[in-house]
Coordinates of C-alpha atoms and ligand atoms in Angstrom, one line a residue:
M145 CA -12.3 38.3 30.2
D146 CA -11.1 40.1 27.3
D147 CA -9.1 37.4 25.9
H148 CA -9.4 37.2 22.1
L149 CA -9.2 33.6 20.7
P150 CA -8.1 34.3 17.2
S151 CA -5.0 36.0 18.1
L152 CA -4.3 33.6 21.1
L153 CA -4.7 30.5 18.5
A154 CA -1.9 32.4 16.4
D155 CA 0.4 33.0 19.4
A156 CA -0.2 29.2 20.6
A157 CA 0.6 28.1 17.2
R158 CA 4.1 29.8 17.4
L159 CA 4.7 28.8 21.0
L160 CA 3.6 25.2 20.8
G161 CA 5.1 24.7 17.3
E162 CA 8.6 25.6 18.8
R163 CA 8.0 23.0 21.5
A164 CA 6.6 20.7 19.1
A165 CA 10.0 21.0 17.2
G166 CA 11.8 19.8 20.2
L167 CA 9.8 16.6 20.8
D168 CA 12.4 14.6 19.1
T169 CA 15.4 15.9 21.0
R170 CA 14.1 16.5 24.7
P171 CA 14.7 14.0 27.4
V172 CA 12.3 10.9 26.7
A173 CA 11.3 10.4 30.3
G174 CA 11.1 13.8 32.2
D175 CA 12.3 13.6 35.9
A176 CA 8.7 14.6 36.6
A177 CA 9.7 17.4 38.5
H178 CA 7.0 20.1 39.1
P179 CA 6.5 23.5 40.7
P180 CA 5.1 23.9 44.4
P181 CA 1.4 24.4 44.6
V182 CA 0.2 28.1 44.1
P183 CA -2.9 29.6 45.9
L184 CA -6.0 29.8 43.6
P185 CA -5.6 33.0 41.7
R186 CA -7.9 35.9 42.5
E187 CA -7.3 37.9 39.4
G188 CA -6.2 35.7 36.3
V189 CA -3.3 36.6 34.1
G190 CA -4.9 36.0 31.0
G191 CA -4.8 33.1 28.4
L192 CA -1.2 33.9 26.8
A193 CA 0.4 34.3 30.2
A194 CA -1.4 31.2 31.4
L195 CA 0.3 29.5 28.5
E196 CA 3.7 30.8 29.0
T197 CA 3.4 29.9 32.6
F198 CA 2.6 26.3 31.8
L199 CA 5.4 25.8 29.3
R200 CA 8.0 27.6 31.8
D201 CA 6.8 25.6 34.9
W202 CA 5.0 22.4 33.9
E203 CA 6.0 21.4 30.6
P204 CA 9.7 20.7 31.2
G205 CA 8.5 18.1 33.7
F206 CA 6.5 16.0 30.8
S207 CA 7.9 13.1 29.4
G208 CA 8.7 12.7 25.6
S209 CA 6.0 10.3 25.0
A210 CA 5.1 12.3 21.9
G211 CA 8.5 11.6 20.4
P212 CA 10.3 8.7 18.8
R213 CA 12.0 6.7 21.5
Y214 CA 9.2 6.4 24.1
L215 CA 8.6 2.5 24.0
G216 CA 6.8 2.1 27.3
F217 CA 3.3 0.5 27.5
V218 CA 1.9 0.8 24.0
T219 CA 1.8 4.4 23.8
G220 CA 1.5 5.7 20.1
G221 CA 2.3 9.2 19.1
A222 CA 0.0 11.8 17.7
T223 CA 0.3 12.4 13.9
P224 CA 0.3 16.2 12.7
A225 CA -3.3 16.1 11.3
A226 CA -4.6 14.2 14.3
V227 CA -3.3 17.0 16.6
L228 CA -4.7 19.7 14.2
G229 CA -8.2 17.8 14.7
D230 CA -7.8 17.8 18.6
W231 CA -7.3 21.5 18.6
A232 CA -10.4 21.7 16.2
V233 CA -12.3 19.7 18.9
S234 CA -11.7 22.3 21.4
V235 CA -12.3 25.5 19.1
F236 CA -15.8 24.1 18.2
D237 CA -16.6 22.4 21.5
Q238 CA -19.5 20.2 20.3
N239 CA -21.3 18.0 22.7
V240 CA -21.9 14.7 20.6
M241 CA -24.7 13.5 22.8
S242 CA -27.3 14.1 20.3
T243 CA -28.2 14.9 16.6
G244 CA -30.8 17.5 16.6
D245 CA -28.6 20.4 16.3
S246 CA -25.3 19.4 14.8
C247 CA -23.7 17.1 12.5
A248 CA -21.2 16.2 14.8
A249 CA -22.6 12.7 15.6
E250 CA -22.7 12.0 11.8
L251 CA -18.9 12.8 11.6
E252 CA -18.3 10.2 14.4
S253 CA -20.5 7.8 12.6
Q254 CA -18.6 8.1 9.4
T255 CA -15.5 7.8 11.2
I256 CA -16.6 4.6 12.8
G257 CA -17.5 3.5 9.2
W258 CA -13.9 4.0 7.9
L259 CA -12.6 2.2 11.0
R260 CA -15.0 -0.8 10.4
E261 CA -13.7 -1.2 7.1
M262 CA -10.0 -0.8 8.1
F263 CA -10.5 -3.6 10.8
G264 CA -12.4 -5.6 8.1
L265 CA -15.6 -5.7 10.4
S266 CA -19.0 -6.1 8.4
H267 CA -21.9 -3.8 8.4
R268 CA -23.4 -6.0 11.2
H269 CA -21.1 -4.0 13.6
H270 CA -22.1 -0.6 15.1
G271 CA -19.6 1.6 17.0
M272 CA -18.9 4.3 19.1
T273 CA -15.7 6.2 20.1
V274 CA -15.0 5.8 23.8
T275 CA -12.0 7.0 26.0
G276 CA -9.7 4.0 25.3
A277 CA -9.4 0.2 25.3
T278 CA -10.5 0.1 28.9
A279 CA -13.8 1.9 28.2
A280 CA -14.3 -0.2 25.2
N281 CA -13.9 -3.5 27.0
L282 CA -16.2 -2.1 29.8
V283 CA -18.9 -1.5 27.4
G284 CA -18.5 -4.9 25.5
L285 CA -18.7 -6.7 28.6
A286 CA -21.6 -4.7 29.9
I287 CA -23.4 -5.6 26.3
G288 CA -22.6 -9.3 27.1
R289 CA -24.1 -9.1 30.5
E290 CA -27.2 -7.8 29.1
W291 CA -27.1 -10.8 26.5
L292 CA -26.4 -13.3 29.1
G293 CA -29.8 -11.9 30.6
E294 CA -31.7 -12.3 27.4
Q295 CA -30.8 -15.8 27.1
R296 CA -32.2 -16.4 30.5
G297 CA -35.3 -14.5 30.0
T298 CA -34.1 -11.5 32.3
I299 CA -33.4 -7.9 31.6
V300 CA -30.4 -7.4 33.6
S301 CA -30.3 -3.6 32.9
D302 CA -33.5 -3.4 35.1
A303 CA -33.3 -6.6 37.6
G304 CA -29.3 -5.7 38.3
A305 CA -26.4 -8.1 37.8
A306 CA -27.4 -10.3 40.7
A307 CA -30.3 -11.7 38.7
L308 CA -27.6 -13.6 36.6
G309 CA -26.1 -15.4 39.6
P310 CA -22.3 -16.0 39.4
V311 CA -20.8 -15.2 35.9
T312 CA -17.7 -16.5 34.5
I313 CA -15.2 -14.6 32.3
L314 CA -12.9 -17.0 30.5
S315 CA -9.6 -15.6 29.0
G316 CA -6.2 -16.8 28.1
S317 CA -4.2 -13.9 28.8
P318 CA -6.8 -11.2 30.0
H319 CA -5.5 -7.4 30.1
A320 CA -5.7 -5.8 33.5
S321 CA -8.8 -3.8 32.1
V322 CA -10.8 -7.0 32.0
Y323 CA -10.5 -7.4 35.6
K324 CA -11.4 -3.7 36.2
A325 CA -14.5 -4.2 34.0
A326 CA -15.5 -7.3 36.0
S327 CA -15.1 -5.2 39.1
I328 CA -17.3 -2.4 37.9
L329 CA -19.9 -4.5 36.3
G330 CA -20.7 -6.5 39.4
F331 CA -19.0 -9.7 38.3
G332 CA -16.3 -9.3 40.6
R333 CA -12.7 -9.9 39.7
D334 CA -12.8 -13.3 40.9
S335 CA -15.1 -14.1 38.0
V336 CA -12.2 -13.8 35.5
R337 CA -10.7 -17.5 35.1
Q338 CA -7.4 -17.5 33.2
V339 CA -7.7 -20.6 30.8
A340 CA -4.4 -22.4 29.9
T341 CA -2.5 -21.1 26.8
R342 CA -0.7 -22.9 24.2
P343 CA 2.6 -24.3 25.2
G344 CA 5.2 -21.6 25.1
R345 CA 2.6 -19.0 23.9
E346 CA 0.1 -16.3 25.3
A347 CA -2.7 -17.5 22.9
V348 CA -5.6 -19.6 24.5
D349 CA -5.4 -23.2 24.1
V350 CA -8.6 -23.8 22.4
G351 CA -9.2 -27.4 23.7
A352 CA -8.5 -26.2 27.2
L353 CA -11.2 -23.4 26.6
A354 CA -13.5 -26.0 25.3
T355 CA -13.1 -28.1 28.5
A356 CA -13.9 -25.1 30.7
L357 CA -16.9 -24.6 28.7
R358 CA -18.0 -28.0 29.2
E359 CA -17.4 -27.8 32.8
R360 CA -19.9 -25.0 33.2
P361 CA -22.8 -26.3 31.2
D362 CA -25.6 -24.0 32.4
E363 CA -23.4 -21.2 33.8
P364 CA -23.4 -17.7 32.2
V365 CA -20.0 -17.3 30.3
I366 CA -18.4 -14.3 28.6
V367 CA -15.0 -15.3 26.7
V368 CA -12.6 -12.7 26.2
A369 CA -10.4 -13.2 23.2
N370 CA -7.2 -11.6 22.8
A371 CA -6.2 -10.2 19.4
G372 CA -2.6 -8.9 20.5
T373 CA -1.3 -9.6 24.0
V374 CA 0.9 -7.1 25.8
N375 CA 3.9 -9.0 26.2
T376 CA 4.4 -10.8 23.0
V377 CA 1.3 -9.6 20.6
D378 CA -0.1 -13.0 20.5
F379 CA -3.6 -13.8 18.9
D380 CA -6.2 -16.2 19.9
D381 CA -7.6 -18.3 17.1
L382 CA -10.7 -16.1 16.8
A383 CA -12.5 -18.2 14.2
A384 CA -12.1 -21.4 16.3
L385 CA -13.3 -19.4 19.4
A386 CA -16.3 -18.3 17.7
E387 CA -17.3 -21.7 16.5
L388 CA -17.3 -23.1 20.0
R389 CA -20.3 -21.0 20.6
E390 CA -22.3 -23.6 18.7
S391 CA -22.0 -26.3 21.3
H392 CA -22.0 -23.7 24.3
P393 CA -23.5 -20.1 23.6
F394 CA -21.4 -17.4 25.3
W395 CA -20.7 -13.8 24.6
L396 CA -17.4 -13.4 22.7
H397 CA -15.6 -10.2 23.2
V398 CA -12.3 -9.7 21.5
D399 CA -9.9 -7.3 23.2
G400 CA -8.0 -6.1 20.0
A401 CA -6.7 -2.8 21.5
F402 CA -3.7 -2.7 19.4
G403 CA -3.5 -6.3 17.7
A404 CA -6.5 -5.3 15.5
Y405 CA -4.2 -3.3 13.5
A406 CA -2.7 -6.5 11.9
A407 CA -5.7 -6.3 9.6
L408 CA -3.9 -3.4 7.7
L409 CA -1.0 -5.7 6.8
D410 CA -1.0 -8.3 4.1
S411 CA 1.5 -10.2 6.2
R412 CA -0.4 -10.3 9.3
R413 CA -4.0 -10.0 8.5
H414 CA -4.5 -13.8 8.8
L415 CA -4.1 -13.2 12.9
V416 CA -7.4 -11.5 12.9
D417 CA -9.1 -14.0 10.9
G418 CA -12.6 -14.4 12.5
L419 CA -12.5 -11.0 14.1
D420 CA -15.9 -10.2 12.5
A421 CA -17.5 -13.1 14.0
A422 CA -17.1 -11.4 17.6
D423 CA -20.3 -10.0 19.5
S424 CA -18.1 -7.1 20.6
V425 CA -14.9 -5.8 19.7
C426 CA -12.5 -3.4 21.5
V427 CA -9.7 -1.3 19.6
D428 CA -7.8 1.6 20.7
L429 CA -7.2 4.7 18.5
H430 CA -4.8 6.6 20.9
K431 CA -2.3 3.6 20.5
W432 CA -1.5 2.7 17.0
L433 CA -3.8 5.0 15.0
N434 CA -1.5 7.8 16.5
V435 CA -4.3 10.1 17.7
P436 CA -3.9 12.2 20.9
Y437 CA -5.4 10.8 24.2
D438 CA -7.9 9.7 25.0
C439 CA -9.6 7.8 22.3
G440 CA -10.6 4.2 21.4
A441 CA -13.5 2.5 19.7
Q442 CA -16.0 -0.1 20.6
F443 CA -18.0 -2.2 17.9
T444 CA -21.0 -4.7 18.4
R445 CA -23.6 -6.6 16.6
R446 CA -26.0 -6.1 19.3
R447 CA -26.7 -2.2 19.5
D448 CA -30.0 -2.8 20.5
L449 CA -28.7 -4.4 23.8
Q450 CA -26.1 -1.8 24.1
A451 CA -29.1 0.9 24.2
R452 CA -30.7 -1.0 26.8
V453 CA -27.7 -0.8 29.1
F454 CA -26.7 2.7 28.5
A455 CA -30.1 4.4 27.9
S456 CA -30.0 7.8 29.8
L457 CA -34.0 8.3 30.1
G458 CA -34.8 11.8 31.2
A459 CA -37.6 14.2 29.7
Y460 CA -35.0 16.7 28.8
L461 CA -33.0 14.1 26.9
G462 CA -35.8 12.9 24.6
V463 CA -36.8 9.3 24.2
L464 CA -35.0 6.3 23.1
D465 CA -35.6 5.5 19.3
D466 CA -34.6 1.8 19.0
D467 CA -33.5 2.0 15.4
H468 CA -31.6 5.2 15.8
P469 CA -30.4 5.5 19.4
E470 CA -28.8 8.9 20.0
P471 CA -25.2 9.0 21.2
V472 CA -26.2 9.6 24.8
H473 CA -28.0 6.3 25.0
L474 CA -24.8 4.2 23.9
T475 CA -21.7 4.6 26.2
V476 CA -20.7 5.7 29.6
E477 CA -20.9 9.3 29.1
N478 CA -23.9 11.8 28.7
S479 CA -22.0 14.7 27.4
R480 CA -19.3 13.5 24.8
R481 CA -16.3 15.2 23.2
L482 CA -16.1 15.1 19.5
R483 CA -13.0 12.6 19.9
A484 CA -13.8 11.3 16.4
L485 CA -12.5 14.3 14.7
P486 CA -8.7 13.6 15.2
A487 CA -9.2 10.1 13.9
W488 CA -11.2 11.3 11.0
M489 CA -8.6 14.1 10.4
T490 CA -5.5 11.5 10.4
L491 CA -7.4 9.1 8.2
L492 CA -8.3 11.7 5.6
A493 CA -4.7 13.3 5.6
Y494 CA -2.8 10.1 5.3
G495 CA -5.2 7.7 4.2
L496 CA -5.3 4.0 4.8
D497 CA -1.8 3.6 2.8
G498 CA -0.2 6.0 5.2
H499 CA -1.5 4.4 8.1
R500 CA -0.5 1.0 7.0
K501 CA 2.8 2.4 6.6
I502 CA 2.9 3.5 10.3
V503 CA 1.8 0.0 11.2
Q504 CA 4.4 -1.6 9.1
D505 CA 7.2 0.6 10.2
S506 CA 6.5 -0.3 13.8
V507 CA 6.5 -3.9 13.0
D508 CA 10.0 -3.5 11.2
R509 CA 11.5 -1.2 14.0
A510 CA 10.6 -4.1 16.6
G511 CA 12.3 -6.6 14.1
E512 CA 15.4 -4.5 13.9
L513 CA 15.6 -4.2 17.8
A514 CA 15.1 -8.0 18.2
R515 CA 17.9 -8.6 15.5
L516 CA 20.4 -6.3 17.4
L517 CA 19.6 -8.0 20.8
D518 CA 19.8 -11.5 19.4
A519 CA 23.3 -10.8 18.1
D520 CA 24.6 -9.6 21.4
P521 CA 25.4 -12.3 24.2
A522 CA 24.5 -9.5 26.8
W523 CA 20.9 -10.0 26.1
R524 CA 18.2 -12.4 25.6
V525 CA 14.9 -12.2 23.4
L526 CA 12.3 -14.1 25.2
A527 CA 9.8 -14.8 22.6
P528 CA 9.6 -14.5 18.7
V529 CA 8.4 -11.1 17.5
I530 CA 4.9 -11.4 16.1
M531 CA 4.3 -7.8 15.6
N532 CA 5.6 -4.4 17.4
V533 CA 6.7 -5.7 20.7
V534 CA 10.2 -7.1 21.7
C535 CA 10.1 -9.1 24.9
F536 CA 13.6 -9.4 26.2
T537 CA 15.8 -9.7 29.4
P538 CA 19.5 -9.1 30.3
A539 CA 21.4 -12.6 29.8
G540 CA 21.7 -14.5 33.0
E541 CA 19.3 -14.9 35.8
P542 CA 17.9 -11.3 36.2
D543 CA 15.9 -10.4 39.4
P544 CA 12.9 -7.9 39.1
A545 CA 15.0 -5.4 41.1
A546 CA 17.9 -5.4 38.7
V547 CA 15.7 -5.1 35.7
A548 CA 14.0 -1.9 37.4
R549 CA 17.4 -0.5 38.2
L550 CA 18.5 -1.0 34.4
L551 CA 15.2 0.9 33.0
E552 CA 16.0 3.6 35.5
R553 CA 19.1 4.2 34.1
V554 CA 17.8 4.1 30.7
G555 CA 15.1 6.5 31.7
A556 CA 17.7 8.9 33.5
S557 CA 20.0 8.8 30.4
G558 CA 17.0 10.8 28.4
E559 CA 17.5 8.6 25.6
A560 CA 14.7 6.0 25.8
F561 CA 11.9 4.9 27.9
L562 CA 10.9 1.3 28.3
T563 CA 8.7 -0.6 31.0
P564 CA 9.2 -3.7 32.7
T565 CA 7.0 -7.1 32.6
V566 CA 7.4 -10.7 33.7
Y567 CA 7.1 -13.1 30.9
A568 CA 6.8 -16.9 31.6
G569 CA 8.0 -16.0 35.1
V570 CA 11.3 -14.1 34.0
P571 CA 11.5 -10.7 34.8
A572 CA 11.8 -8.9 31.5
I573 CA 11.6 -5.7 29.5
R574 CA 9.1 -4.6 26.8
A575 CA 10.0 -2.4 23.9
A576 CA 6.7 -1.6 22.1
F577 CA 6.8 0.4 18.9
S578 CA 3.8 2.3 17.9
S579 CA 4.6 5.8 17.0
W580 CA 4.9 7.3 13.4
K581 CA 8.1 8.9 14.3
T582 CA 10.4 6.0 15.3
T583 CA 13.1 5.4 12.7
A584 CA 15.7 2.8 12.3
D585 CA 18.2 5.3 13.8
D586 CA 16.1 5.5 16.9
V587 CA 16.3 2.0 17.3
G588 CA 20.2 2.1 17.4
R589 CA 20.1 4.7 19.9
V590 CA 17.7 2.8 22.0
K591 CA 19.9 -0.3 22.0
A592 CA 23.0 1.9 22.7
A593 CA 21.2 3.2 25.9
L594 CA 20.1 -0.2 26.9
D595 CA 23.8 -1.3 26.5
A596 CA 25.2 1.6 28.6
A597 CA 22.7 1.0 31.5
H598 CA 23.5 -2.8 31.3
R599 CA 27.3 -2.1 31.5
A600 CA 26.6 0.4 34.4
S601 CA 24.6 -2.5 36.4
Ligands
LIG835 C1 -3.7 -0.7 26.4 C2 -4.6 -2.0 26.4 C3 -5.8 -1.7 27.2 C4 -6.3 -0.7 28.0 O1 -6.2 0.4 27.0 P1 -6.4 1.9 27.4 O2 -6.4 2.5 26.2 O3 -5.0 2.1 28.3 O4 -7.7 2.1 28.4 C5 -6.6 -3.0 26.9 N1 -6.1 -4.2 26.5 C6 -4.9 -4.3 25.8 C7 -4.9 -5.5 25.1 C8 -4.2 -3.1 25.6 O5 -3.0 -3.2 25.2

């Protein structure tokens, strides 16, 4: 192995820089074509040749998700400083599991402090970076499970989930990851009960939730509140939900994967009033903070219970200090990437103002697309645009197959990528804006691509 990292990095900067320059013009959805498998190489080709082979054979089949017109899911982009941060993570290859040998954990901790301030959370909340919102929801619900045990005089992390008996998770519009967490944590997917939402909305009906709680006077309950649903970016009334705990104690987890970014905008901050009252909070960083995958953050007021759940006890790992638990005792991982660094870099490079502008721009882009669609009888916007997602459908009575065909045509055009959904029983399309790169001109191109695909249908 005689590769020389400093010169390889210089070559990589040149080669990847060229490709980065093409991100805005390459097809937005690749055709996913890939080369056939090759046998495990006996002799290596060296780092530079490996990079060149990757760029020649594999990169053309990649999507343009880092470019401006990828509006599927809630994908975000990656700011230049965040990408640099991600490179630095690999160069220094820190293992952020403990604090004895490196200040990396302190960098994560300071980054979490910035994020806490950005999302309007008080110092009562501790936090960690995790791989994304699914992991943040899993960690939050695991702490909730431990709390339910504490309420009943049981230590669930020792006795097991069965000691709680059946647990109910109540939520108005739970994300798929909540069902996944319920499956992993031993509650079971059936424990998730969807509570009625407000008429014509995805936000939970607080009265219906109060009734669901009254119907379960002694049962252990976790409420998953939504700050930003995926179809319409609707928000539960977080303050009202927090108040319900006075008559029926439950664990309140808020899934704010991308909706928590409402806290950055004067015009939308009221949507997350009450967020700080949550027992645990999930936010994604690889979505609207525009850092590379995979990165999210979880917060909780009960780090003591978190450490009880995730303690990784072994002679060589050291003991658990209740006041200052090492990172290894706080999340699913033992060894951990310094995934906070890209977030730290982008916040330092562009500041709160720069990130506020990214969020505001996405909201503006969503408004622009909604206006174009509204003005065109060929399309129907299905819900008011609250933040950064437009939920719409072709006029008439579209069936799911027709929507799928239309979206396939859009993808094949190379101009844009959007994903399907069903909203209020209607097969629909979501356009989710969350990249720092997307301009008003891009919105026009997306609309034109949609129109062309619609006409061809
Ligand atoms: C994206 C999303 C998730 C899952 O996030 P990942 O980062 O993909 O794991 C959970 N909840 C909501 C509301 C989301 O938008």
